[in-house]
Coordinates of C-alpha atoms and ligand atoms in Angstrom, one line a residue:
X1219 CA -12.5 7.9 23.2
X1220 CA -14.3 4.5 23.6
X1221 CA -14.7 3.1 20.1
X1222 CA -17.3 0.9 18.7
X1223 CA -17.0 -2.6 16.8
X1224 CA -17.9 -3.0 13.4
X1225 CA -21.0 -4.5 13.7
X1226 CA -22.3 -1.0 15.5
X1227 CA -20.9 1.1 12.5
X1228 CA -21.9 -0.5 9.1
X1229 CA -25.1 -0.3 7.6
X1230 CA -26.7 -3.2 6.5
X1231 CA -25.3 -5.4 8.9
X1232 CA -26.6 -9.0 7.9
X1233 CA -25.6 -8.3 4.0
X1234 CA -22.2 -7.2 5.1
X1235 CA -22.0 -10.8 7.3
X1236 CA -23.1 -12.3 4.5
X1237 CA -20.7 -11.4 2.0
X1238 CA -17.8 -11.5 4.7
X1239 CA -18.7 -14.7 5.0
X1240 CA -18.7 -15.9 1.6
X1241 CA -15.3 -14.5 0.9
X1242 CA -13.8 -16.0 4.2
X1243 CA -15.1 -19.2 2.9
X1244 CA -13.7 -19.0 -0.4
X1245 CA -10.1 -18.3 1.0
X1246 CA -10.5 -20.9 3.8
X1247 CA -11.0 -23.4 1.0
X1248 CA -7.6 -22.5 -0.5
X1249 CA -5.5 -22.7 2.6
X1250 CA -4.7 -26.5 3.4
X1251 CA -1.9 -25.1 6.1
X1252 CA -4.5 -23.5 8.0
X1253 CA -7.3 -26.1 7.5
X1254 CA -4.5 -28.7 8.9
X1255 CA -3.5 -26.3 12.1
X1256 CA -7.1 -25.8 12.8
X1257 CA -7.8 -30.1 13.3
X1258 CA -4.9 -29.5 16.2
X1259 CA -6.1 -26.8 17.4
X1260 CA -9.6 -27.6 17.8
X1261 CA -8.5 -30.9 19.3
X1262 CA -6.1 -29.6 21.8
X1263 CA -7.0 -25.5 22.4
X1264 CA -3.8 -24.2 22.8
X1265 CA -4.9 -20.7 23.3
X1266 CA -7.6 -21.6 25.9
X1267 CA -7.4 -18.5 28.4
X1268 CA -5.5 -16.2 26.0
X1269 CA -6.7 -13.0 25.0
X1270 CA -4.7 -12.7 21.3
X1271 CA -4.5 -8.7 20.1
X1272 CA -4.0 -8.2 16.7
X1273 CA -3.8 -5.7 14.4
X1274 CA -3.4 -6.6 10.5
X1275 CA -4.9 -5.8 7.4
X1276 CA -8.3 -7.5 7.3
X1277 CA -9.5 -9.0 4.8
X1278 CA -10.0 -12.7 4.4
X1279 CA -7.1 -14.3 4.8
X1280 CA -6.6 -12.7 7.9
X1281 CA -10.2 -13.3 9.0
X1282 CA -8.9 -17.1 8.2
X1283 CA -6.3 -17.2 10.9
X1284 CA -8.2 -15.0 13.1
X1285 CA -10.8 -17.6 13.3
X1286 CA -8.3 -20.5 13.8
X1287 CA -6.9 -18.7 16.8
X1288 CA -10.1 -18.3 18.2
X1289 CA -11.6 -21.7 17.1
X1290 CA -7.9 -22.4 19.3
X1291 CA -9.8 -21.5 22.0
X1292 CA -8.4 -17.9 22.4
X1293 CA -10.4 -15.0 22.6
X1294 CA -9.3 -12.2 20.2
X1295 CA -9.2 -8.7 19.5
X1296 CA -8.5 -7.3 16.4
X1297 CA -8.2 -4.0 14.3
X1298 CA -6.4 -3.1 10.8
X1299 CA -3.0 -2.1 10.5
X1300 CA -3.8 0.3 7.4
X1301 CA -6.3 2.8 7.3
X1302 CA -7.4 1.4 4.0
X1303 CA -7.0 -2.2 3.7
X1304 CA -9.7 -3.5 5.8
X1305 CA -12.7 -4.8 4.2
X1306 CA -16.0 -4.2 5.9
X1307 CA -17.6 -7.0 5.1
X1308 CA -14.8 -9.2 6.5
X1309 CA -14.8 -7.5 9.5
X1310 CA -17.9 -7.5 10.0
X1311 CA -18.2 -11.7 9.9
X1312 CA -15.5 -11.7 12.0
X1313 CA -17.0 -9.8 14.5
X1314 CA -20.4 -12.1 15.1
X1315 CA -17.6 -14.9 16.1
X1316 CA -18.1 -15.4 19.7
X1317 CA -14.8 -15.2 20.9
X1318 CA -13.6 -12.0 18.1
X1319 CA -14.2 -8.4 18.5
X1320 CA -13.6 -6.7 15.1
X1321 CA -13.2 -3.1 15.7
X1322 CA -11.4 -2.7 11.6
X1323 CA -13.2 -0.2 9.2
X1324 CA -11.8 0.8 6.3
X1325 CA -11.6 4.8 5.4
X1326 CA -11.2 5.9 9.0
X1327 CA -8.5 9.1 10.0
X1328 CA -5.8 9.2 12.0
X1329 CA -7.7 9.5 15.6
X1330 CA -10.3 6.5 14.5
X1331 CA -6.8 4.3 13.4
X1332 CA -5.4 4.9 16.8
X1333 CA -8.7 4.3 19.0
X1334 CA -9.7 1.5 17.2
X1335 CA -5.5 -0.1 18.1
X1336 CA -6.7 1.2 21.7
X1337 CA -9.7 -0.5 21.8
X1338 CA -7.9 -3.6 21.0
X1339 CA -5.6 -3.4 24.2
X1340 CA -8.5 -2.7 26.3
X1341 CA -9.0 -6.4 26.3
X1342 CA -5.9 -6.7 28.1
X1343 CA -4.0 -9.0 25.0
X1344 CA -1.7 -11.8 26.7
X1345 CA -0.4 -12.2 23.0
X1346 CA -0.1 -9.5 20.1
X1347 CA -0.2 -10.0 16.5
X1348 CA 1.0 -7.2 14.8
X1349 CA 1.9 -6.3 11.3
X1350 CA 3.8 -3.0 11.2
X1351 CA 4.8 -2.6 15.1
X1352 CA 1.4 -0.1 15.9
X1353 CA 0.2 -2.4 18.9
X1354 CA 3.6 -3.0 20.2
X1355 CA 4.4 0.6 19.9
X1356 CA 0.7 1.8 21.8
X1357 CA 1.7 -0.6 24.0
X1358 CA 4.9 0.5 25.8
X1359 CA 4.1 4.1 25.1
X1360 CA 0.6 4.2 26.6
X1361 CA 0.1 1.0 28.5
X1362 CA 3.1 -0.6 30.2
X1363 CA 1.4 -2.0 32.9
X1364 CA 0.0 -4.4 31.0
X1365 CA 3.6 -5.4 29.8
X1366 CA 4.1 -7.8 32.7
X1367 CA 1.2 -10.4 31.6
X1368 CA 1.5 -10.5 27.9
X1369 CA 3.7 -13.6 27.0
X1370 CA 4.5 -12.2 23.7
X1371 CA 4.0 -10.9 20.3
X1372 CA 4.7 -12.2 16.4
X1373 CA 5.5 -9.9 13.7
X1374 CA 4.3 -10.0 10.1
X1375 CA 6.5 -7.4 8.0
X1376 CA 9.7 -6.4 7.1
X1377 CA 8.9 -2.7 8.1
X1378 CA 7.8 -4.0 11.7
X1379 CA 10.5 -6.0 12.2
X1380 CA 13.1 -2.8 11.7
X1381 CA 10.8 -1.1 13.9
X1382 CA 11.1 -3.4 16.5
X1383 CA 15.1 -4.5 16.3
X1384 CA 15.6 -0.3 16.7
X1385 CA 13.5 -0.6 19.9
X1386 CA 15.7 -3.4 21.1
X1387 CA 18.5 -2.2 20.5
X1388 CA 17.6 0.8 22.7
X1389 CA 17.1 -1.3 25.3
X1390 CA 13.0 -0.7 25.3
X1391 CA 11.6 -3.6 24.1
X1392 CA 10.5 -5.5 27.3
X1393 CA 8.4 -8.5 25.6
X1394 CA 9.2 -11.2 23.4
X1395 CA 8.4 -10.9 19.6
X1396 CA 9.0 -13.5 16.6
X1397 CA 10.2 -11.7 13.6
X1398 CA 8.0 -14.2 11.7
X1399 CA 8.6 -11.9 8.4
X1400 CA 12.4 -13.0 8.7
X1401 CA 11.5 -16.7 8.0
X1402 CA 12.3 -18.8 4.8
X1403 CA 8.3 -19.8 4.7
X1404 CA 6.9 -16.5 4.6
X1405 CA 10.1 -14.1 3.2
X1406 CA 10.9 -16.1 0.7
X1407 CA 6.8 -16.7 -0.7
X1408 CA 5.0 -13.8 0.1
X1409 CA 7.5 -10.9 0.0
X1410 CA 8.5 -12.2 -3.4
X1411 CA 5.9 -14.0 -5.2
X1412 CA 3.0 -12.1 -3.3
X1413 CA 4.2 -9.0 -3.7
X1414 CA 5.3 -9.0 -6.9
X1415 CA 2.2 -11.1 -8.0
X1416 CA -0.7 -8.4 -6.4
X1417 CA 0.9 -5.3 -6.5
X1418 CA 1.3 -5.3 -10.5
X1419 CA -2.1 -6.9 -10.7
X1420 CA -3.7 -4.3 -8.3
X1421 CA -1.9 -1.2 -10.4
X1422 CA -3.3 -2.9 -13.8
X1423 CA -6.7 -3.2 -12.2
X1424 CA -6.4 0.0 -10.9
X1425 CA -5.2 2.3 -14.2
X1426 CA -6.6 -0.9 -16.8
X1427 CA -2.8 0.1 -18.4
X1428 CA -0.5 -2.8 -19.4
X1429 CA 3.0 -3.0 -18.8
X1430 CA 4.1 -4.7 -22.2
X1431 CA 6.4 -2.1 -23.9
X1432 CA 6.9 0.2 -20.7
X1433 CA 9.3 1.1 -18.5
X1434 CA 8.8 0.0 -15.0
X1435 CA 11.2 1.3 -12.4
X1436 CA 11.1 -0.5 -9.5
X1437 CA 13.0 1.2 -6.2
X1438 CA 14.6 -1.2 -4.0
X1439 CA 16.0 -4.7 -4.9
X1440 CA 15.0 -6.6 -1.3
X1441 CA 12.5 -9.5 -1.0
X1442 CA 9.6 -7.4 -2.4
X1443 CA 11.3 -5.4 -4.9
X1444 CA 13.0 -8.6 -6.1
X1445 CA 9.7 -10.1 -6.7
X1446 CA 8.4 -7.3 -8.2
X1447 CA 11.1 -7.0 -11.0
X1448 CA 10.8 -10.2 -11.7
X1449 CA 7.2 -10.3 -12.6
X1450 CA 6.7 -7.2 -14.5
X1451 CA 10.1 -8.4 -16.8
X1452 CA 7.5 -11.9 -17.3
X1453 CA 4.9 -8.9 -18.4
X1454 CA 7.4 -8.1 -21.1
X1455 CA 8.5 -4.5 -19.2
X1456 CA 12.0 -3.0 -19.3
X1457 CA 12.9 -2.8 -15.8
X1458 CA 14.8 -0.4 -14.4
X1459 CA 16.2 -1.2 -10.8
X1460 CA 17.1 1.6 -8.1
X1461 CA 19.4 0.7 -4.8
X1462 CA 21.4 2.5 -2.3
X1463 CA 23.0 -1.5 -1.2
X1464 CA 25.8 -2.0 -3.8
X1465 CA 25.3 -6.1 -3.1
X1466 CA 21.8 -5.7 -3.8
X1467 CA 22.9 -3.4 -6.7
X1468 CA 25.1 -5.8 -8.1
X1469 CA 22.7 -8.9 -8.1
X1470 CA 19.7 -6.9 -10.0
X1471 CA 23.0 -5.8 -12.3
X1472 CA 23.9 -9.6 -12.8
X1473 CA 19.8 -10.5 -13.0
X1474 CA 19.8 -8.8 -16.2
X1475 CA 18.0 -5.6 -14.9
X1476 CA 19.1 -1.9 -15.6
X1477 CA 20.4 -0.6 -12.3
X1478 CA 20.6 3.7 -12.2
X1479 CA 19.7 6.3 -10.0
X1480 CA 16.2 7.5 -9.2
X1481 CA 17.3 11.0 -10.9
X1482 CA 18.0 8.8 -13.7
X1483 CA 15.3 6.5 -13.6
X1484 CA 12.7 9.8 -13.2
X1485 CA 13.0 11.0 -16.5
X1486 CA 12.5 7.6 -18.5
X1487 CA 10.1 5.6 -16.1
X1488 CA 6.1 4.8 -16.7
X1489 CA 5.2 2.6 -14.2
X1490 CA 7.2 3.6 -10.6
X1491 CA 7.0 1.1 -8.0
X1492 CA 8.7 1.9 -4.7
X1493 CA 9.5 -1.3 -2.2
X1494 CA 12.1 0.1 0.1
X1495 CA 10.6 0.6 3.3
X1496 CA 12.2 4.1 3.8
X1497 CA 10.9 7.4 3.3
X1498 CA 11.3 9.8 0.6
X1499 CA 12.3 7.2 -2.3
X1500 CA 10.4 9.5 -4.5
X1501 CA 10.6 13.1 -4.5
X1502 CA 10.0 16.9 -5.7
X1503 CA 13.8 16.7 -7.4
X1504 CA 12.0 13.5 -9.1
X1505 CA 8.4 14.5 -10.1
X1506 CA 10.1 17.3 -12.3
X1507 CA 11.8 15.4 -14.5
X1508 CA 9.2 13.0 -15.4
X1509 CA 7.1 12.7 -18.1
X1510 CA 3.3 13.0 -18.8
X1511 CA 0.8 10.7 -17.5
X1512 CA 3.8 8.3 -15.0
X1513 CA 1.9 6.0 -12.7
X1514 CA 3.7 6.0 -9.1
X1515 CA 2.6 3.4 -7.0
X1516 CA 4.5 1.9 -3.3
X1517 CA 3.9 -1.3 -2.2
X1518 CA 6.0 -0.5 1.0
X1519 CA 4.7 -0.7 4.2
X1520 CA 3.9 3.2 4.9
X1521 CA 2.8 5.6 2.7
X1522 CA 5.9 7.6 3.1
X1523 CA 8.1 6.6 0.3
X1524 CA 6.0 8.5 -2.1
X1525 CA 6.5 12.4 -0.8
X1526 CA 3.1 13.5 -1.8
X1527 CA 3.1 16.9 0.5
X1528 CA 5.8 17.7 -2.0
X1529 CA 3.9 16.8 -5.0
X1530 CA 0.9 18.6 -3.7
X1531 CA 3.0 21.8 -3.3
X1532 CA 4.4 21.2 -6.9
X1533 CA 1.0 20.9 -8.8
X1534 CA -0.8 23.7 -9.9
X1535 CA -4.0 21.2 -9.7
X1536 CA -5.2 18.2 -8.4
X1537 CA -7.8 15.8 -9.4
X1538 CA -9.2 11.9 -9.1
X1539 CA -8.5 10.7 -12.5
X1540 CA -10.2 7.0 -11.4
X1541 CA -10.7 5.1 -8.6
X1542 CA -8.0 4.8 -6.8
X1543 CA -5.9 7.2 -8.9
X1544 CA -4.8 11.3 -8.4
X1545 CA -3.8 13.4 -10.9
X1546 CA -1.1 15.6 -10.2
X1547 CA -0.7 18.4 -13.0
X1548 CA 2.6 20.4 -12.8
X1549 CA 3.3 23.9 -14.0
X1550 CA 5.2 22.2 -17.2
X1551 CA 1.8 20.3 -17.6
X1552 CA 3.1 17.2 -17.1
X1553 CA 0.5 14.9 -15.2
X1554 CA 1.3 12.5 -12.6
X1555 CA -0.6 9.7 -11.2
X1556 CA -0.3 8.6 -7.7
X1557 CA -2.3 5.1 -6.6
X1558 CA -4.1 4.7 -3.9
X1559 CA -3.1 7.8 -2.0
X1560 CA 0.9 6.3 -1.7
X1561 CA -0.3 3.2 0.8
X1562 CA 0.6 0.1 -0.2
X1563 CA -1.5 -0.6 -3.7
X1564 CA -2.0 -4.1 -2.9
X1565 CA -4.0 -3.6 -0.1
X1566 CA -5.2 -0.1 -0.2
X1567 CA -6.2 0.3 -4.0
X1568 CA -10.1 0.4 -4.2
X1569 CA -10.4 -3.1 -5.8
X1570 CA -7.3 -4.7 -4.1
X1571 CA -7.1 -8.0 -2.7
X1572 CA -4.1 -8.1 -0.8
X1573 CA -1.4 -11.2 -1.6
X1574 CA -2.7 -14.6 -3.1
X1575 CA -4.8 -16.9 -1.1
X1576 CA -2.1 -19.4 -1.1
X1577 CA 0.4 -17.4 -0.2
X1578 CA -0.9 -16.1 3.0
X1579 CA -1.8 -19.5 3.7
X1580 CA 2.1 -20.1 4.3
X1581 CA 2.5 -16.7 5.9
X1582 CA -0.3 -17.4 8.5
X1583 CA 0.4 -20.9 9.0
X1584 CA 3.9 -19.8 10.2
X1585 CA 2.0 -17.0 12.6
X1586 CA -0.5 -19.8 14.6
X1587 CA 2.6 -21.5 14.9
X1588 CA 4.7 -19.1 16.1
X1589 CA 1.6 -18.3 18.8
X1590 CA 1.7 -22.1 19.8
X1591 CA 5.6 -21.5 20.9
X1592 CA 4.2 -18.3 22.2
X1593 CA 1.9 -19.7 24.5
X1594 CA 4.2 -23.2 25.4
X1595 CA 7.2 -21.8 25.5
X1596 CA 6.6 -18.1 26.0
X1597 CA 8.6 -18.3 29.6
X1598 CA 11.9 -19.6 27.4
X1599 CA 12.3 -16.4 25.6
X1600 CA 13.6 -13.1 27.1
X1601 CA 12.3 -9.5 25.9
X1602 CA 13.4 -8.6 22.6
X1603 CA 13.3 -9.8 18.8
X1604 CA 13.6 -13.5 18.4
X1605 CA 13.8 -15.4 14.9
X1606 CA 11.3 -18.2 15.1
X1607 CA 12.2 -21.7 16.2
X1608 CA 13.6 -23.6 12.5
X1609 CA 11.6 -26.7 13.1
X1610 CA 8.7 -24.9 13.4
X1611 CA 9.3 -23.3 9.9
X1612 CA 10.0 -26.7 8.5
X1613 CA 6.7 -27.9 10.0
X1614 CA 4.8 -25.4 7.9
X1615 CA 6.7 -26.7 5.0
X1616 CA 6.2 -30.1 5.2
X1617 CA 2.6 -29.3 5.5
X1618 CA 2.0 -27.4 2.8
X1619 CA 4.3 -30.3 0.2
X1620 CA 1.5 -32.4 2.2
X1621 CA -1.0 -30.7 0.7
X1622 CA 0.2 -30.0 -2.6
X1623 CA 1.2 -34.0 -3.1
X1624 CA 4.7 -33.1 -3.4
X1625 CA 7.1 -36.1 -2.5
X1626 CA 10.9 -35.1 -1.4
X1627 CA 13.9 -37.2 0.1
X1628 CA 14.8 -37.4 3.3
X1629 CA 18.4 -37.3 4.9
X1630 CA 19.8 -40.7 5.0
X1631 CA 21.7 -41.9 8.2
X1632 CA 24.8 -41.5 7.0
X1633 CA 23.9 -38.8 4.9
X1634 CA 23.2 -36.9 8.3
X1635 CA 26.6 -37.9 10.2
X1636 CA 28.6 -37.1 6.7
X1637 CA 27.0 -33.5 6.9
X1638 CA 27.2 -32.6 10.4
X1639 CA 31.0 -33.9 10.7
X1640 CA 34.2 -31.9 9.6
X1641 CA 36.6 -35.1 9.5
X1642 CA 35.6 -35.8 6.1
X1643 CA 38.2 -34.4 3.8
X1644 CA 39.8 -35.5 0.3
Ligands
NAI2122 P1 14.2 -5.6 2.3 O1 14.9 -5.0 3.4 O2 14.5 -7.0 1.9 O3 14.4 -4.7 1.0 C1 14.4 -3.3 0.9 C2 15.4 -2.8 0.0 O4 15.3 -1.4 -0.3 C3 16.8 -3.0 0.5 O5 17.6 -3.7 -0.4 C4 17.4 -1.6 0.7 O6 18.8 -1.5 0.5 C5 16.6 -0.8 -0.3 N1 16.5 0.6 -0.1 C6 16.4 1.3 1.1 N2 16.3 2.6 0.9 C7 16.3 2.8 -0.5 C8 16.3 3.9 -1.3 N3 16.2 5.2 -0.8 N4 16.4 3.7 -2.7 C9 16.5 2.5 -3.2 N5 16.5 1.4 -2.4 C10 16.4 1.5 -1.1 O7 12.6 -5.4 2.6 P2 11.4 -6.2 1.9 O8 11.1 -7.4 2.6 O9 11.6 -6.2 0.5 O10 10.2 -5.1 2.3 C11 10.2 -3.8 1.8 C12 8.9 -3.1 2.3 O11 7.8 -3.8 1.8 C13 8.8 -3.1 3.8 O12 8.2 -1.9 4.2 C14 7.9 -4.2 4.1 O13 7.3 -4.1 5.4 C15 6.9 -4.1 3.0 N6 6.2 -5.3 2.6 C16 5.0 -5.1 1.9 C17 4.3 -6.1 1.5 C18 3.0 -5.9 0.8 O14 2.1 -6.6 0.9 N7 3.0 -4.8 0.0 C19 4.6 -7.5 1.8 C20 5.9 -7.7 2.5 C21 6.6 -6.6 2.9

């Protein structure tokens, strides 16, 4: 199935520009990282004779580094990574650059998601961007012959990175890929702070309910979930933690936080937030002990932590209480309310923006980056996962305190020897 760009499937094609446009512009003005990458790259076109396949949520942060990489001098290809994240508007700006095909539209099925990835690969990518593993993936399973001229990929998520460390440790990995997630500038900022930050906003936009005086049970105590307990406690929630690590168990224990079981945590919960990455966090044993009107949301990377066939099969009716939000009535007449059909609420909700500007700034600053090495020194890395380069983490860093007007110290000569020697001793 060939499959159109954007600009051949929405409407009113010069409004939807338009508006793209304006939003790209309102988060380019908000990402100094990238604004500083793009005066190099402009310069020097590091990507000149790259074809750059990605596949992300797109919206207009993404649109942001899609346009440095192609302002780089690459040409790119690009397509969403959710079926409910992209924003038509976005992609439609994005697709009158040039050097970008946009082939993302929001709302499309399973056979659309995968043709559109398809279409993306057709341009013969010599580097992938991927959040969530799909291109990678397509890739090997339906198109290894072009595995011997792609230098290699970078990886956005946590979920995508498992993904792709399973794959090589099976031996079937056979490209390079920079688990960008794993680094200190974009783990540390936008797992935490940009998760927790948009996924409680998107679920108060979503339900226009408050958190003061709940209880919000948050599943998983990693990077995201870390972030999110934190922020809903600041919103003057009880939080109630659920693990299966006991270390992870034992520092949202020691952080204050209630630590139980889901079966537990099911019957005194009001806001349900799932951040594990695994499937079937939340299920039938679960949605019968809860009480009226619960709000379940996931801001996980797939929509399988939530196990809605389950809940389906439960309720005894179904309907769309708001935007964005399905009632689930059981036979005890208790309802349930699932957001944004169990994708992740911060990107799929009907209003949702995805992370902070500024956060994604970091994130994306690390991923043009990690394409630079990619394209320099792509012939120093062998097939598998690789954690990016340190200096080149730092770099974004130093960019970003740049930015901000934020002095810090520096190392001192002897500060260096003392710290890199093991004949000090008492
Ligand atoms: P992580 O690996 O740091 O944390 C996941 C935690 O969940 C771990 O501590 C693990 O022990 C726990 N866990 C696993 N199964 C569980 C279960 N059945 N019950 C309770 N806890 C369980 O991963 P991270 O970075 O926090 O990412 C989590 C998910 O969020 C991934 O799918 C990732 O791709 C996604 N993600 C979503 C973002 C968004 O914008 N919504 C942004 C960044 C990551």
């Amino acid at each position: 199935m060939s499959y159109p760009p954007i600009s051949e499937q929405v409407e009113d094609l010069d409004a939807a520009r338009a508006e793209g446009h304006r939003k790209i512009e309102w988060a380019r003005e908000h990402m100094p990282i990238l604004a500083a990458l793009r005066e190099e790259f402009e310069a020097d076109q590091p990507f000149a004779g790259q074809v750059i396949g990605m596949a992300m949520h797109v919206e207009a942060k993404t649109a942001a580094l899609t346009q440095l990489l192609a302002d780089g001098g690459a040409e790119v290809a690009i397509t969403g990574c959710n079926p409910l994240s992209t924003h038509d508007d976005v992609s439609a700006a994005l697709d009158e650059h040039p050097r970008i095909t946009s082939y993302a539209k929001r709302g499309v099925d399973d056979e659309e998601y995968y043709a559109a990835i398809e279409a993306v690969i057709a341009h013969e990518p010599t580097v992938t961007v991927d959040d969530g593993m799909d291109m990678v993936a397509a890739i090997h399973e339906d198109y290894p012959e072009l595995i011997d001229s792609i230098i290699g990929g970078c990886e956005e998520t946590t979920t995508g990175v498992h993904r792709l460390r399973a794959m090589d440790d099976d031996g079937a990995l056979r490209y390079p890929v920079f688990a960008v997630n794993d680094t200190p500038m974009k783990r540390l900022f936008d797992n935490v702070h940009g998760t927790g930050e948009s996924a409680l906003a998107n679920i108060a936009m979503t339900t226009n309910l408050s958190y003061a005086g709940k209880t919000v049970v948050v599943a998983g105590y990693g990077d995201c979930g870390r972030g999110v307990a934190k922020k809903a406690k600041g919103q003057n929630a009880h939080v109630i933690v659920t693990e299966v690590e006991p270390r992870r168990a034992l520092e949202a224990h020691m952080e204050g936080y209630e630590v139980t079981t889901m079966a537990d945590a099911a019957e005194r919960g009001d806001v349900f937030i799932t951040t594990t990455g695994n499937r079937d966090v939340i299920t039938a044993e679960h949605f019968e002990r809860m009480n009226d009107g619960v709000v379940l949301a996931n801001a996980g990377h797939f929509d399988v932590e939530v196990n809605l066939d389950e809940l389906s099969a439960l309720a005894v009716e179904e309907r769309e209480a708001r935007d964005g939000v399905r009632e689930y009535e059981l036979p005890n007449g208790n309802r349930i309310n699932v957001l944004a059909e169990g994708r992740l609420v911060n990107l799929a909700a009907p209003t949702a923006l995805g992370h902070p500007v500024e956060v994604m700034d970091q994130s994306f600053g690390v991923q043009a980056v990690a394409v630079r090495e990619l394209v320099e020194h792509g012939d120093q890395y062998e097939a598998g996962v690789h954690d990016l380069p340190d200096e080149l983490d730092r770099e974004v860093a130093e960019i970003k305190l740049a930015a901000e007007g934020v002095e810090f110290d520096t190392l001192s000569e002897e500060q260096r020897e003392y710290m890199g020697s093991w004949a000090h001793g008492t």
